[in-house]
Coordinates of C-alpha atoms and ligand atoms in Angstrom, one line a residue:
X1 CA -40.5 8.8 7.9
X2 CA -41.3 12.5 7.7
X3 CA -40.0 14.5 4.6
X4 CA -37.2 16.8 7.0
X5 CA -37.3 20.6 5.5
X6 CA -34.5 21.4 3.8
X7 CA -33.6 25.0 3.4
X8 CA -32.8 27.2 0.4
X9 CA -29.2 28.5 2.2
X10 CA -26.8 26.7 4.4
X11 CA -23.1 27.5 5.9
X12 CA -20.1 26.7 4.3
X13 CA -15.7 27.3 4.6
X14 CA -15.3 27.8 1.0
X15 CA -11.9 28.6 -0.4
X16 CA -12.2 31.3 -3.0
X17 CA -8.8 31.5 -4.7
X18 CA -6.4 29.0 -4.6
X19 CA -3.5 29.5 -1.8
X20 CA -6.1 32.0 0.1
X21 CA -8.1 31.2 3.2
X22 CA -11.3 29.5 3.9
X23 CA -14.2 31.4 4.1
X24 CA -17.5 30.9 6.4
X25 CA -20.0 31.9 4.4
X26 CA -23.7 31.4 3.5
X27 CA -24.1 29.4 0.2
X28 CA -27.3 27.8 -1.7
X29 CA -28.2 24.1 -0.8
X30 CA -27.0 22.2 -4.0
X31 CA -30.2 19.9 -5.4
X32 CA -29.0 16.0 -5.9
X33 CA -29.3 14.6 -9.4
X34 CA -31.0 11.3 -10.3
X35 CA -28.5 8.9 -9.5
X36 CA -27.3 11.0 -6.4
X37 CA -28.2 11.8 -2.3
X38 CA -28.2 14.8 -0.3
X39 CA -26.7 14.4 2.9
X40 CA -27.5 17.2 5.9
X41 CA -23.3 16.5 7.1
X42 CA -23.1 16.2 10.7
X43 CA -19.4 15.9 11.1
X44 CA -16.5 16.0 8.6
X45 CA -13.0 15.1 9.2
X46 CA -10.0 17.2 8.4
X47 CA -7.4 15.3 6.4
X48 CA -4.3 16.9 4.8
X49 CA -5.4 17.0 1.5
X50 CA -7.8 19.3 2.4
X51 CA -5.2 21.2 2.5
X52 CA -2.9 20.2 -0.4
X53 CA -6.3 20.8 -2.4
X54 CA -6.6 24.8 -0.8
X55 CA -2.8 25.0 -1.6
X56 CA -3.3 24.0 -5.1
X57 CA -0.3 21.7 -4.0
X58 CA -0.6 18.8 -7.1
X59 CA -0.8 18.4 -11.0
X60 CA -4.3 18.0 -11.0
X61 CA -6.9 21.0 -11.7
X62 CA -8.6 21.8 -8.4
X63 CA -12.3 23.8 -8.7
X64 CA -12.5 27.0 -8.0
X65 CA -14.5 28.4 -5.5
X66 CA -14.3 25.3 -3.6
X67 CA -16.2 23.2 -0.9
X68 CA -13.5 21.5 1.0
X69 CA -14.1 18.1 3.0
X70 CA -14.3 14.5 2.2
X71 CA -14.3 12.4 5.5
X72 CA -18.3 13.7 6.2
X73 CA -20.5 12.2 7.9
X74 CA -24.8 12.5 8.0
X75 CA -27.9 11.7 7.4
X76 CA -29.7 11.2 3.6
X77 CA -32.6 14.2 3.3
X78 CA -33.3 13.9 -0.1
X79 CA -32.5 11.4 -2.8
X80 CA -32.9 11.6 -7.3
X81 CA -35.2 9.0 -8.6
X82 CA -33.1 6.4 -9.3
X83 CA -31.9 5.6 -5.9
X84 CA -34.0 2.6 -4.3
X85 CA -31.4 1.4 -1.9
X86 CA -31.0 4.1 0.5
X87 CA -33.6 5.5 2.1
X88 CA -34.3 9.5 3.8
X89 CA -32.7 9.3 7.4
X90 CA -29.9 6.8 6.7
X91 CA -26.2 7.5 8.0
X92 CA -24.3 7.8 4.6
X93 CA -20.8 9.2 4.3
X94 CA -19.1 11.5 1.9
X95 CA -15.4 10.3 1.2
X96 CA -12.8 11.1 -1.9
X97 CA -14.2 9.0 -4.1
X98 CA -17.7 11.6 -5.2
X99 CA -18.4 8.7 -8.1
X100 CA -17.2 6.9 -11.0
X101 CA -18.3 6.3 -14.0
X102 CA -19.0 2.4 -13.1
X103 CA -18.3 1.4 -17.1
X104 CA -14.5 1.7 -18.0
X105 CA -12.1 -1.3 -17.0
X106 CA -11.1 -0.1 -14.2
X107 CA -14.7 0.2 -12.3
X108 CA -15.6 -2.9 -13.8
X109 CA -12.7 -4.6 -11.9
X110 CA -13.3 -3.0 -8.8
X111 CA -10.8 -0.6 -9.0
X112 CA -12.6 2.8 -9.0
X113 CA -10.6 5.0 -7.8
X114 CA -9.0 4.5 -10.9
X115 CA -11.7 5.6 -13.0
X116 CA -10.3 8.2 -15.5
X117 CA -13.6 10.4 -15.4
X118 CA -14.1 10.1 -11.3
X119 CA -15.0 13.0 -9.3
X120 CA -13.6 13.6 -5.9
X121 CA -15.3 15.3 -2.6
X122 CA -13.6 18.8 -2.2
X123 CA -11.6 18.7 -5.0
X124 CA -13.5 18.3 -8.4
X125 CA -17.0 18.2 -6.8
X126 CA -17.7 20.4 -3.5
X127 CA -16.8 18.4 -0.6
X128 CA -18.2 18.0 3.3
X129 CA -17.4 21.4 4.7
X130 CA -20.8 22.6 4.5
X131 CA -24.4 21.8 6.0
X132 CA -25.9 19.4 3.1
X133 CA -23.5 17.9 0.7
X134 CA -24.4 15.4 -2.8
X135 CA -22.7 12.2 -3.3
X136 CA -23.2 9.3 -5.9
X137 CA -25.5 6.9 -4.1
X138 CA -23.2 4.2 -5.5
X139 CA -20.0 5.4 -3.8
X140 CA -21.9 7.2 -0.4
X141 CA -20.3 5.1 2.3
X142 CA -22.8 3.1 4.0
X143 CA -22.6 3.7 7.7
X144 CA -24.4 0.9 10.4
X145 CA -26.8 2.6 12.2
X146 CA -25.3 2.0 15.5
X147 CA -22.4 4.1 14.7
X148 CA -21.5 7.0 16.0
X149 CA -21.2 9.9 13.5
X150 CA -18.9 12.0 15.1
X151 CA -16.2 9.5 15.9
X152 CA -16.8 7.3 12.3
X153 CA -15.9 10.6 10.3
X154 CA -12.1 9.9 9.8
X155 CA -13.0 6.1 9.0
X156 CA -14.4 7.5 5.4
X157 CA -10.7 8.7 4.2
X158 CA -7.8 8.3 6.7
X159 CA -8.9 5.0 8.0
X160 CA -10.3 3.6 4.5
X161 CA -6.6 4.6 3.0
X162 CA -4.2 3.3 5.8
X163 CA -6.4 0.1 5.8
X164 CA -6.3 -0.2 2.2
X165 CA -2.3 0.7 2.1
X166 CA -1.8 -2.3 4.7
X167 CA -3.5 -4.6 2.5
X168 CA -1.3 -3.9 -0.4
X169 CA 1.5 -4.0 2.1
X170 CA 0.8 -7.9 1.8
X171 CA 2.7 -7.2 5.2
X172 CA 0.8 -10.5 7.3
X173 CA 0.1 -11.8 10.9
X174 CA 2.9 -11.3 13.6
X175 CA 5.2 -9.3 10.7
X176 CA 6.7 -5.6 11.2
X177 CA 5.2 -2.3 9.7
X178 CA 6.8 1.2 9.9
X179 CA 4.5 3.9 9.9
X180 CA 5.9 6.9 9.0
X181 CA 3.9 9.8 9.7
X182 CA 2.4 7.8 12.3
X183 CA 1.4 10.5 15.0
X184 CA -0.9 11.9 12.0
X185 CA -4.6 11.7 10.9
X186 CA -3.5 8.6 8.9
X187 CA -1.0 7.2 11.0
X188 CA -2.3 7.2 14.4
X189 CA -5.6 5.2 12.2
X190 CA -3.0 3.5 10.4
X191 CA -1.4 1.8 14.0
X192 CA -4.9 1.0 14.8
X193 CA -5.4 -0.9 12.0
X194 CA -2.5 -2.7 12.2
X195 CA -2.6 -3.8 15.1
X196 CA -6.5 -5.4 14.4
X197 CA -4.7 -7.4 11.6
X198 CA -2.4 -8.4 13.7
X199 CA 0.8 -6.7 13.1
X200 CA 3.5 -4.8 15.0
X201 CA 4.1 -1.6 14.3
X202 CA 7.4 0.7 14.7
X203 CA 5.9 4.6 14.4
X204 CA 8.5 7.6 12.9
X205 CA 7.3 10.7 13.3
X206 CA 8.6 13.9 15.3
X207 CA 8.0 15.2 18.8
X208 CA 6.8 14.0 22.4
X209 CA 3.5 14.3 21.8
X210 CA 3.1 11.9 18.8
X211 CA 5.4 9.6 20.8
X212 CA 2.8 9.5 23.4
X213 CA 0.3 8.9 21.3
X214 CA 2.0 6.5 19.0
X215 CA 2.7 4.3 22.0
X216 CA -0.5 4.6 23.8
X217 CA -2.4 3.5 21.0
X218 CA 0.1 0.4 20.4
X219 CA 3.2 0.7 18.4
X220 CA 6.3 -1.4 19.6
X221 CA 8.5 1.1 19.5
X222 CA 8.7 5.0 18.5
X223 CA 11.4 6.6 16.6
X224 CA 11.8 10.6 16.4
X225 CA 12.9 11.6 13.3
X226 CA 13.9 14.8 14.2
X227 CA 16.3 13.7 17.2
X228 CA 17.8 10.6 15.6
X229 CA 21.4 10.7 14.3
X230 CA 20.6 7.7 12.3
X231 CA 17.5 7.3 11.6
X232 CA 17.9 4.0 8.9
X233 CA 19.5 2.5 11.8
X234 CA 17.2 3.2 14.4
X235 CA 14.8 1.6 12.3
X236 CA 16.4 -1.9 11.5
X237 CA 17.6 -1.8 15.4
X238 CA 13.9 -1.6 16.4
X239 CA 13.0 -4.6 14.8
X240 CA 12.2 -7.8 16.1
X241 CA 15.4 -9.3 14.5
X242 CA 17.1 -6.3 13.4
X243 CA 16.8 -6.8 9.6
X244 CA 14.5 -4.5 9.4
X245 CA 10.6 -4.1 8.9
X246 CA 8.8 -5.9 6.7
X247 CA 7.0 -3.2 5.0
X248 CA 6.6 0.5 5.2
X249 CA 3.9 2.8 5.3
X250 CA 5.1 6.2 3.9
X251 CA 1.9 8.6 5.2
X252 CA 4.6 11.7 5.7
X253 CA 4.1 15.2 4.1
X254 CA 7.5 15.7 3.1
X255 CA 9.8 14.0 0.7
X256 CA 12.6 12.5 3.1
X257 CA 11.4 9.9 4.2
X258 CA 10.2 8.6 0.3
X259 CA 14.1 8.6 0.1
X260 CA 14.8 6.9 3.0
X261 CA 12.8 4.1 3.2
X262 CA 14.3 1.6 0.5
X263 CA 17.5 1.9 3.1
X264 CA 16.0 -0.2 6.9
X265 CA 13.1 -2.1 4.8
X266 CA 13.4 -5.6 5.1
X267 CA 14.9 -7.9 1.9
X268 CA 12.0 -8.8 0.0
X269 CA 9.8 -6.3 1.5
X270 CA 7.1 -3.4 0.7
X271 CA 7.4 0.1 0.3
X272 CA 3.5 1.3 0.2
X273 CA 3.8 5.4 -1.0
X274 CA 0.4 6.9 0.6
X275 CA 1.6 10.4 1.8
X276 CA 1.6 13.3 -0.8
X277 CA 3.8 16.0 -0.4
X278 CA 4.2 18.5 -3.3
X279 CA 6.7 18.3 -5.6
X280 CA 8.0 15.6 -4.1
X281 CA 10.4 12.1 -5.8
X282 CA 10.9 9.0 -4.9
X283 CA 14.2 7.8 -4.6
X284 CA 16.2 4.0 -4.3
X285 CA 19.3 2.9 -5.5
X286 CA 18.8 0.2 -7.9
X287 CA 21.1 -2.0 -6.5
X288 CA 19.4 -2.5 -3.5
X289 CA 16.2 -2.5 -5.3
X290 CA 17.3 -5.6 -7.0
X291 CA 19.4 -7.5 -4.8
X292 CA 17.8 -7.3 -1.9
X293 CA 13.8 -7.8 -3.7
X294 CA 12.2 -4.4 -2.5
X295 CA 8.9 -3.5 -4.2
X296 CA 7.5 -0.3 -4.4
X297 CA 4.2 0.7 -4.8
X298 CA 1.7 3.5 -4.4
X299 CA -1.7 3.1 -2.9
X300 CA -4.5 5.4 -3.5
X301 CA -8.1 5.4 -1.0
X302 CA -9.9 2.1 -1.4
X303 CA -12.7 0.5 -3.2
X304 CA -16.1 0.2 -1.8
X305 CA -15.6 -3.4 -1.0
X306 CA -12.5 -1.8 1.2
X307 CA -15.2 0.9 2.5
X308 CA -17.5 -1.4 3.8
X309 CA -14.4 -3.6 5.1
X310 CA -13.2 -0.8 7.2
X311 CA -16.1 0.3 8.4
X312 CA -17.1 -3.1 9.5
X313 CA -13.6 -2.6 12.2
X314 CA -15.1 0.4 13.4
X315 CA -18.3 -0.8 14.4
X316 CA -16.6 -3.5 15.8
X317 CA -15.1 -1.4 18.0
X318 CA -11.3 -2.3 17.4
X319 CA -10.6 1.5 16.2
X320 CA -9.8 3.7 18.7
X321 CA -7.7 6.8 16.8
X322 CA -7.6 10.1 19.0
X323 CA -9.5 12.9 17.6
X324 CA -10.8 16.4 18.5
X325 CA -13.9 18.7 17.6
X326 CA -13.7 21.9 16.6
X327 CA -17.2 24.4 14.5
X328 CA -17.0 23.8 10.8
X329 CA -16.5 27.9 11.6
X330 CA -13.0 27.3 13.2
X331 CA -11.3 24.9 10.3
X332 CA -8.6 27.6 9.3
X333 CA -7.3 27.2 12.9
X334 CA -7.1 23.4 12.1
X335 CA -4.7 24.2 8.9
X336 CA -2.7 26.3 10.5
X337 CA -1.6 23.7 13.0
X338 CA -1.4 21.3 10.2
X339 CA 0.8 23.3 8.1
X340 CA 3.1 22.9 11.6
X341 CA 2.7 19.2 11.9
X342 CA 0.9 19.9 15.3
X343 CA -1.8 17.8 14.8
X344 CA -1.5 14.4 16.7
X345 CA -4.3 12.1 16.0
X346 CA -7.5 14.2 13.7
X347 CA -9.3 17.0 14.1
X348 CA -13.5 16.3 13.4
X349 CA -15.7 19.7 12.5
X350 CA -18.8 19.9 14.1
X351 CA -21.0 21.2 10.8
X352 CA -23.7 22.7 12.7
X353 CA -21.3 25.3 14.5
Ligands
NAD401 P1 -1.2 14.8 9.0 O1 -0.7 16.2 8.8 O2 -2.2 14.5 10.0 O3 0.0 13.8 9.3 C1 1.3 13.9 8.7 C2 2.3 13.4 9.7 O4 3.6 13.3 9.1 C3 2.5 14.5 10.8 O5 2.3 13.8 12.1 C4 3.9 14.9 10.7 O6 4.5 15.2 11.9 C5 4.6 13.7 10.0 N1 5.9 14.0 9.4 C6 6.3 15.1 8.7 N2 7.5 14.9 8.2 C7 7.9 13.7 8.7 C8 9.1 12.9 8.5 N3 10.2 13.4 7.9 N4 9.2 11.7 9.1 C9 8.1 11.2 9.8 N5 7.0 11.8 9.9 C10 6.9 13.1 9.4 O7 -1.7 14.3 7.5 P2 -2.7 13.2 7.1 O8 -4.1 13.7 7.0 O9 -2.4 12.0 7.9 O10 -2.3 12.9 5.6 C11 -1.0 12.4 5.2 C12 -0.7 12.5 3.8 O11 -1.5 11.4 3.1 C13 -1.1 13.7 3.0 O12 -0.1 14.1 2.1 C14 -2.4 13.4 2.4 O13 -2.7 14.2 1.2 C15 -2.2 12.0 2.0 N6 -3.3 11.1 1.7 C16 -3.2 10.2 0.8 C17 -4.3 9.4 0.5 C18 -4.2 8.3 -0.6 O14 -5.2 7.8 -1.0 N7 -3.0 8.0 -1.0 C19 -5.5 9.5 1.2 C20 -5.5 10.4 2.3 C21 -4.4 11.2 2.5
ZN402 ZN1 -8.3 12.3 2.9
ZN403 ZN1 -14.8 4.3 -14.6

């Protein structure tokens, strides 16, 4: 294949200060490293914590200016001398996990993410929202040819996580999820998934429009949190047997529904924390923690096994989540209808525009 030209200067929305706006500006074309790839992006999801990291919303040190972006997908232009299994022109994709340090106890049990020294796309490292973007060729998302980069984009975080979440769920075949949040980037992937593995889902979330597209895509039954008078009732009632779900899915930006949820899930069953809105506890009342069995956990992207195992739905063509494209130049339009929960499904930047 012929070497493609990379040039010296490329667009980018970078965020200057924290809690100002994104910026569309010209910035240099960063050179990979050894172990690393650089990736011309073609398409980059938006996910909310895009936005939590431009909001400086958590206890974790965000770089400053910033790159934004971590659901990107393109093609490999240049690559550092160590890399021998990817080659130039491959589909790769950029997600949270940047790289690890593939040594410390964690990474050698699989669990990356974990990884006390990783770096993360748009956060610690600079992300997807720009022309060519460097990841780790050990944790660049391998994407089939056949695929479609546009539409595989929010596979590489919001799919990954809600696919990951339902596996910790240990929620199985035929059994009842709640997805809260579930009109979202994550949730309307998140009902997708589900249903692939075989499970029902009951979507919360607020509004007609995320009730149309919760039930479209296949959830059993819709609850809208902001009309119900009881919404830990609505929930049990909308089960199969009325006992409530067997797990829950917390993807909501707000804390609520973190207190909420130990109330309508099923005894013995799974609270999976994925959402991460600032400031924000959880809450359960011990009792029912203990005599009725609940387990709560938190669940945090996926591994690269998980990666591949997620992309390997898409190509199969079982994940179907609603998304719209918007220019990379527009993305502070796409934040202000997320700050208003207006978003139903994703919105996908077209990088070249
Ligand atoms: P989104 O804005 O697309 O979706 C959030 C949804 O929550 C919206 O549809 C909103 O209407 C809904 N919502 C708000 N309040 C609610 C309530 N009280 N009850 C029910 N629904 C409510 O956001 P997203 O991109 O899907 O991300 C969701 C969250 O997940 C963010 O906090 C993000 O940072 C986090 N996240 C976590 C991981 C992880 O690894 N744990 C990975 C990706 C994203
Ligand atoms: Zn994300
Ligand atoms: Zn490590």
């Amino acid at each position: 294949m012929s070497v493609p030209e990379i040039p010296k200067e490329q667009w980018a929305q970078v965020v200057e200060t924290v809690g100002g706006p994104v910026v569309y500006k010209k910035i240099p074309v960063p050179t990979p490293g050894p172990d690393e790839v650089l990736i011309n992006i073609k398409y980059s999801g938006v996910c909310h914590t895009d936005l939590h990291a431009k909001n400086g919303d958590w206890p974790l040190e965000v770089k400053m200016p910033l790159v934004g972006g971590h659901e990107g997908a393109g093609l490999v232009v240049s690559k550092g001398e160590l890399v021998t299994d990817i080659q130039l022109g491959d589909k790769v994709g950029i997600k949270w996990l940047n790289g690890s340090c593939m040594n410390c106890s964690f990474c050698r049990q699989t669990e990356e993410p974990l990884c006390p020294s990783a770096s993360l796309s748009g956060y610690t490292v600079d992300g997807s929202f720009q022309q060519y973007a460097i990841g780790k060729a050990a944790h660049v998302a391998r994407i089939p040819a056949e695929c479609d980069l546009e539409s595989i984009a929010p596979i590489l975080c919001a799919g990954l996580t809600v696919y990951k979440g339902l596996k910790e769920s240990g929620a199985r075949p035929g059994e009842e999820v709640a997805i809260v949040g579930a009109g979202g980037g994550l949730g309307t992937m998140a009902i997708q998934y589900a249903k692939a593995m075989g499970l029902r889902t009951i979507a919360i979330d607020g509004g007609e429009e995320k009730e149309k597209v919760t039930l479209e895509l296949g959830a059993s039954k819709y609850i809208d949190f902001t009309k119900t008078k009881n919404l830990v009732q609505d929930v049990q009632k909308a089960s199969a047997d009325g006992l409530g779900p067997k797990a829950v899915l917390l993807l909501a930006v707000s804390e609520k529904p973190f207190q909420q949820a130990s109330e309508y899930v099923r005894s013995r069953g799974t609270i999976v924390c994925v959402g991460l809105p600032a400031g924000a506890f959880l809450k359960a009342p011990v009792f029912d923690t203990v005599v009725r069995m609940i387990t709560i956990k938190g669940s945090y992207v996926g591994n690269r096994q998980d990666t591949v195992e997620a992309i390997e739905f898409f190509r199969r063509g079982l994940i179907k989540a609603p998304y719209k494209v918007v220019g990379l130049s527009e993305l502070q339009s796409v934040y202000d209808l997320m700050v208003e929960h207006k978003i139903a499904g994703r919105y996908v930047v077209d990088v070249s525009r």
